[in-house]
Backbone as JSON, one array per atom type, in Angstrom:
{
  "sequence": "PTFANALWNKGGWIQNRANTLALWCMFAQVFPMFQDTSRFATIPILYSDGFMDAAARPAAADPTMQGVVALLALAANVICLAVIIKRSKQQKKNPYKNEIFTDQKDFQIAMERAEV",
  "N": [[0.8, -1.21, 0.0], [2.01, 1.22, 0.63], [3.87, 1.72, -1.42], [2.12, 1.78, -3.62], [0.57, 4.0, -2.92], [2.52, 5.99, -2.97], [3.38, 5.98, -5.61], [1.36, 5.42, -7.73], [-1.32, 5.41, -6.83], [-2.33, 7.68, -5.33], [-3.64, 8.82, -2.29], [-5.08, 6.57, -1.81], [-4.2, 4.88, 0.17], [-5.27, 3.69, 2.54], [-7.3, 2.05, 1.59], [-5.8, 0.28, -0.01], [-4.23, -0.86, 2.0], [-6.17, -2.13, 3.55], [-6.96, -4.08, 1.71], [-4.58, -5.61, 1.44], [-4.29, -6.56, 4.05], [-6.64, -8.06, 4.29], [-6.17, -10.06, 2.38], [-3.92, -11.31, 3.56], [-5.05, -12.22, 5.97], [-6.95, -14.06, 5.01], [-5.24, -15.91, 3.78], [-3.76, -16.74, 6.02], [-5.74, -18.01, 7.51], [-6.37, -20.18, 5.94], [-3.94, -21.53, 5.68], [-2.68, -22.05, 8.42], [-0.41, -23.16, 9.69], [1.71, -22.23, 8.25], [2.35, -19.69, 9.22], [2.94, -20.28, 11.81], [4.68, -22.52, 12.31], [6.4, -23.07, 10.16], [9.42, -22.49, 8.2], [9.05, -19.94, 7.48], [7.85, -18.67, 9.55], [5.95, -16.24, 11.3], [5.89, -15.56, 13.9], [7.84, -14.18, 16.37], [10.86, -15.45, 17.86], [10.86, -14.89, 20.52], [8.24, -15.17, 21.36], [7.61, -17.77, 20.76], [6.85, -19.95, 22.31], [4.38, -19.26, 23.14], [4.22, -17.27, 25.05], [5.92, -14.38, 26.38], [9.08, -14.9, 27.56], [11.55, -13.63, 29.03], [13.53, -14.55, 30.71], [14.11, -17.12, 29.86], [14.96, -16.69, 27.25], [17.02, -14.45, 27.1], [18.42, -12.9, 25.22], [16.8, -12.71, 23.05], [15.01, -10.56, 22.58], [14.95, -7.16, 23.49], [13.21, -6.07, 26.13], [13.17, -3.47, 27.11], [13.8, -1.88, 24.89], [11.58, -2.51, 23.34], [9.63, -1.23, 24.85], [10.5, 1.42, 24.56], [10.13, 1.83, 21.8], [7.35, 1.52, 21.72], [6.57, 3.74, 23.26], [7.54, 5.8, 21.63], [5.9, 5.43, 19.39], [3.42, 6.0, 20.55], [3.86, 8.69, 21.21], [4.16, 9.78, 18.62], [1.55, 9.39, 17.65], [0.13, 11.06, 19.41], [1.2, 13.54, 18.68], [0.3, 13.71, 16.01], [-2.48, 13.79, 16.47], [-2.59, 16.19, 17.91], [-1.82, 18.02, 15.91], [-3.99, 17.77, 14.16], [-6.08, 18.67, 15.81], [-5.18, 21.3, 16.3], [-5.22, 22.41, 13.68], [-7.94, 22.15, 13.12], [-9.05, 23.9, 14.99], [-7.91, 26.33, 14.16], [-9.11, 26.63, 11.68], [-11.7, 26.65, 12.42], [-13.38, 24.39, 12.25], [-15.19, 21.34, 12.54], [-13.56, 18.38, 12.93], [-14.78, 15.91, 12.68], [-16.94, 16.31, 11.08], [-16.17, 17.87, 8.93], [-13.69, 18.24, 6.36], [-10.32, 18.93, 7.12], [-7.91, 19.27, 5.91], [-8.07, 20.42, 3.41], [-6.67, 22.34, 2.03], [-4.3, 21.24, 1.29], [-1.97, 20.04, -1.14], [-1.96, 17.31, -2.02], [-4.53, 16.49, -1.25], [-6.14, 18.09, -2.88], [-5.39, 17.17, -5.42], [-6.27, 14.52, -5.24], [-9.02, 14.94, -5.04], [-9.54, 16.1, -7.52], [-8.96, 13.92, -9.14], [-10.96, 12.22, -8.31], [-13.21, 13.38, -9.39], [-13.11, 12.79, -12.04]],
  "CA": [[0.0, 0.0, 0.0], [2.84, 2.42, 0.68], [4.39, 1.96, -2.76], [1.0, 2.18, -4.47], [0.21, 5.37, -2.56], [3.58, 6.91, -3.37], [3.66, 6.0, -7.04], [0.27, 5.5, -8.69], [-2.66, 5.48, -6.26], [-2.26, 8.65, -4.24], [-4.9, 8.99, -1.57], [-5.77, 5.29, -1.64], [-3.39, 4.02, 1.03], [-6.06, 2.92, 3.5], [-7.98, 0.99, 0.83], [-4.78, -0.71, -0.37], [-3.85, -1.55, 3.23], [-7.27, -3.04, 3.89], [-6.91, -5.22, 0.79], [-3.46, -6.49, 1.76], [-4.59, -7.24, 5.31], [-7.66, -9.07, 4.03], [-5.51, -11.2, 1.71], [-3.09, -12.01, 4.53], [-5.92, -12.93, 6.91], [-7.5, -15.24, 4.32], [-4.15, -16.87, 3.62], [-3.41, -17.27, 7.34], [-6.81, -18.91, 7.94], [-6.3, -21.41, 5.14], [-2.66, -22.19, 5.95], [-2.2, -21.51, 9.7], [0.92, -23.66, 10.06], [2.71, -21.42, 7.54], [2.8, -18.58, 10.06], [3.25, -20.73, 13.16], [5.76, -23.49, 12.48], [7.28, -23.25, 9.01], [10.62, -21.64, 8.27], [8.58, -18.59, 7.23], [7.01, -18.31, 10.69], [5.9, -14.81, 11.59], [5.95, -15.36, 15.34], [9.24, -14.07, 16.76], [11.31, -16.5, 18.76], [10.53, -14.49, 21.89], [6.88, -15.62, 21.67], [7.38, -19.05, 20.1], [6.18, -20.9, 23.2], [3.08, -18.73, 23.49], [4.31, -16.1, 25.93], [7.27, -13.81, 26.42], [9.85, -15.33, 28.72], [12.88, -13.04, 28.88], [14.5, -15.33, 31.46], [14.49, -18.27, 29.05], [15.66, -16.2, 26.07], [17.33, -13.04, 27.4], [18.95, -12.17, 24.07], [15.85, -12.75, 21.93], [14.55, -9.19, 22.36], [15.15, -6.31, 24.65], [11.92, -5.48, 26.51], [13.32, -2.03, 27.27], [13.68, -1.28, 23.57], [10.18, -2.63, 22.94], [8.94, -0.15, 25.54], [10.9, 2.69, 23.94], [9.43, 1.91, 20.52], [5.94, 1.73, 22.02], [6.41, 5.13, 23.68], [7.73, 6.64, 20.44], [4.68, 5.31, 18.59], [2.39, 6.76, 21.26], [4.17, 10.12, 21.03], [3.83, 10.14, 17.24], [0.1, 9.48, 17.54], [-0.29, 12.26, 20.13], [1.58, 14.68, 17.85], [-0.64, 13.76, 14.88], [-3.76, 14.25, 17.0], [-2.44, 17.61, 18.24], [-1.84, 18.77, 14.65], [-5.37, 17.77, 13.67], [-6.85, 19.56, 16.69], [-4.73, 22.67, 16.05], [-5.75, 22.85, 12.38], [-9.4, 22.29, 13.19], [-9.34, 25.13, 15.74], [-7.55, 27.46, 13.31], [-10.09, 26.74, 10.6], [-13.02, 26.64, 13.05], [-14.11, 23.27, 11.65], [-15.29, 20.1, 13.31], [-12.89, 17.37, 12.11], [-15.67, 14.77, 12.48], [-17.95, 16.65, 10.07], [-15.56, 18.58, 7.81], [-12.29, 17.98, 6.04], [-9.5, 20.05, 7.59], [-6.68, 19.34, 5.12], [-8.48, 20.71, 2.04], [-5.7, 23.23, 1.38], [-3.1, 20.48, 0.95], [-1.86, 19.7, -2.56], [-2.38, 15.92, -2.25], [-5.98, 16.44, -1.12], [-6.73, 18.68, -4.08], [-5.15, 16.24, -6.54], [-7.16, 13.38, -5.08], [-10.39, 15.38, -5.35], [-9.6, 16.26, -8.98], [-9.0, 12.58, -9.72], [-12.26, 11.63, -7.98], [-14.22, 13.97, -10.25], [-12.99, 12.24, -13.4]],
  "C": [[0.84, 1.27, 0.0], [3.41, 2.74, -0.7], [3.29, 2.41, -3.71], [0.62, 3.63, -4.18], [1.26, 6.36, -3.05], [3.7, 7.04, -4.88], [2.44, 6.18, -7.94], [-1.12, 5.65, -8.1], [-2.67, 6.43, -5.07], [-3.63, 8.83, -3.61], [-5.62, 7.69, -1.31], [-5.05, 4.34, -0.7], [-4.26, 3.14, 1.91], [-6.81, 1.78, 2.79], [-6.98, -0.11, 0.44], [-4.36, -1.51, 0.86], [-4.92, -2.54, 3.65], [-7.25, -4.27, 2.99], [-5.76, -6.16, 1.13], [-3.69, -7.23, 3.08], [-5.63, -8.33, 5.12], [-7.04, -10.3, 3.35], [-4.66, -12.0, 2.7], [-3.96, -12.81, 5.5], [-6.53, -14.17, 6.27], [-6.44, -16.32, 4.17], [-3.83, -17.54, 4.96], [-4.49, -18.23, 7.87], [-6.76, -20.24, 7.19], [-5.05, -22.22, 5.46], [-2.08, -21.7, 7.28], [-0.8, -21.97, 10.09], [2.03, -22.87, 9.37], [3.24, -20.32, 8.45], [3.24, -19.03, 11.45], [4.51, -21.59, 13.25], [6.69, -23.65, 11.3], [8.53, -22.38, 9.15], [10.28, -20.19, 7.95], [7.71, -18.07, 8.39], [7.1, -16.82, 10.99], [5.92, -14.52, 13.08], [7.42, -15.26, 15.74], [9.6, -15.12, 17.8], [10.96, -16.16, 20.21], [9.17, -15.01, 22.32], [6.6, -17.03, 21.16], [6.71, -20.08, 21.0], [4.85, -20.35, 23.72], [3.09, -17.55, 24.43], [5.75, -15.62, 25.97], [7.97, -14.23, 27.71], [11.28, -14.83, 28.54], [13.93, -13.82, 29.65], [15.0, -16.51, 30.64], [15.3, -17.85, 27.83], [16.04, -14.73, 26.28], [17.83, -12.25, 26.2], [17.97, -12.09, 22.92], [15.33, -11.35, 21.59], [14.75, -8.41, 23.65], [13.83, -5.66, 25.01], [12.01, -3.97, 26.71], [13.16, -1.33, 25.92], [12.25, -1.4, 23.04], [9.35, -1.53, 23.59], [9.24, 1.21, 24.93], [10.17, 2.87, 22.61], [7.95, 2.17, 20.74], [5.69, 3.18, 22.44], [6.6, 6.1, 22.52], [6.49, 6.61, 19.55], [3.54, 6.1, 19.24], [2.62, 8.26, 21.09], [3.84, 10.59, 19.62], [2.33, 10.29, 17.05], [-0.43, 10.72, 18.25], [0.04, 13.51, 19.31], [0.63, 14.82, 16.66], [-2.01, 14.27, 15.34], [-3.7, 15.74, 17.34], [-2.47, 18.48, 16.99], [-3.26, 18.86, 14.11], [-6.23, 18.73, 14.51], [-6.48, 21.02, 16.44], [-5.31, 23.21, 14.74], [-7.26, 23.03, 12.42], [-9.81, 23.54, 13.96], [-9.01, 26.37, 14.9], [-8.61, 27.7, 12.24], [-11.52, 26.8, 11.11], [-13.93, 25.6, 12.39], [-14.14, 22.1, 12.61], [-14.65, 18.99, 12.47], [-13.74, 16.11, 11.89], [-16.68, 15.04, 11.36], [-17.36, 17.28, 8.82], [-14.13, 18.12, 7.6], [-11.47, 19.18, 6.52], [-8.19, 20.19, 6.81], [-7.0, 19.66, 3.66], [-7.51, 21.62, 1.31], [-4.42, 22.51, 0.97], [-3.13, 20.05, -0.51], [-2.35, 18.28, -2.85], [-3.9, 15.77, -2.16], [-6.63, 16.97, -2.39], [-6.54, 17.79, -5.3], [-6.09, 15.04, -6.44], [-8.61, 13.75, -5.41], [-10.57, 15.59, -6.86], [-9.71, 14.88, -9.64], [-10.35, 11.92, -9.45], [-13.36, 12.15, -8.88], [-14.23, 13.36, -11.65], [-13.75, 10.95, -13.54]]
}
């Protein structure tokens, strides 16, 4: 979805992401052992026995770094929410009822493409 959004389907990232997730979920339901026990397993070794046991595998992952990444992700989400709130207050618009990024170039291009 990121490549499609960047190259040919601007403004359609969420739809592309939904499609890729749906395909993965269907595949995982049909072939569950592929993601659990094959050499292509998607479960990290830290969780391979069903729960995280740092004492059994201390070098598998650093829980401190996992916490740092989680806090960075939370901070990024708070910053995005703050930008949306700030823009909505500047424009005196309700972000639930009105678009607040209508002045952005990508928004205008997507709306032009939608009219065609």
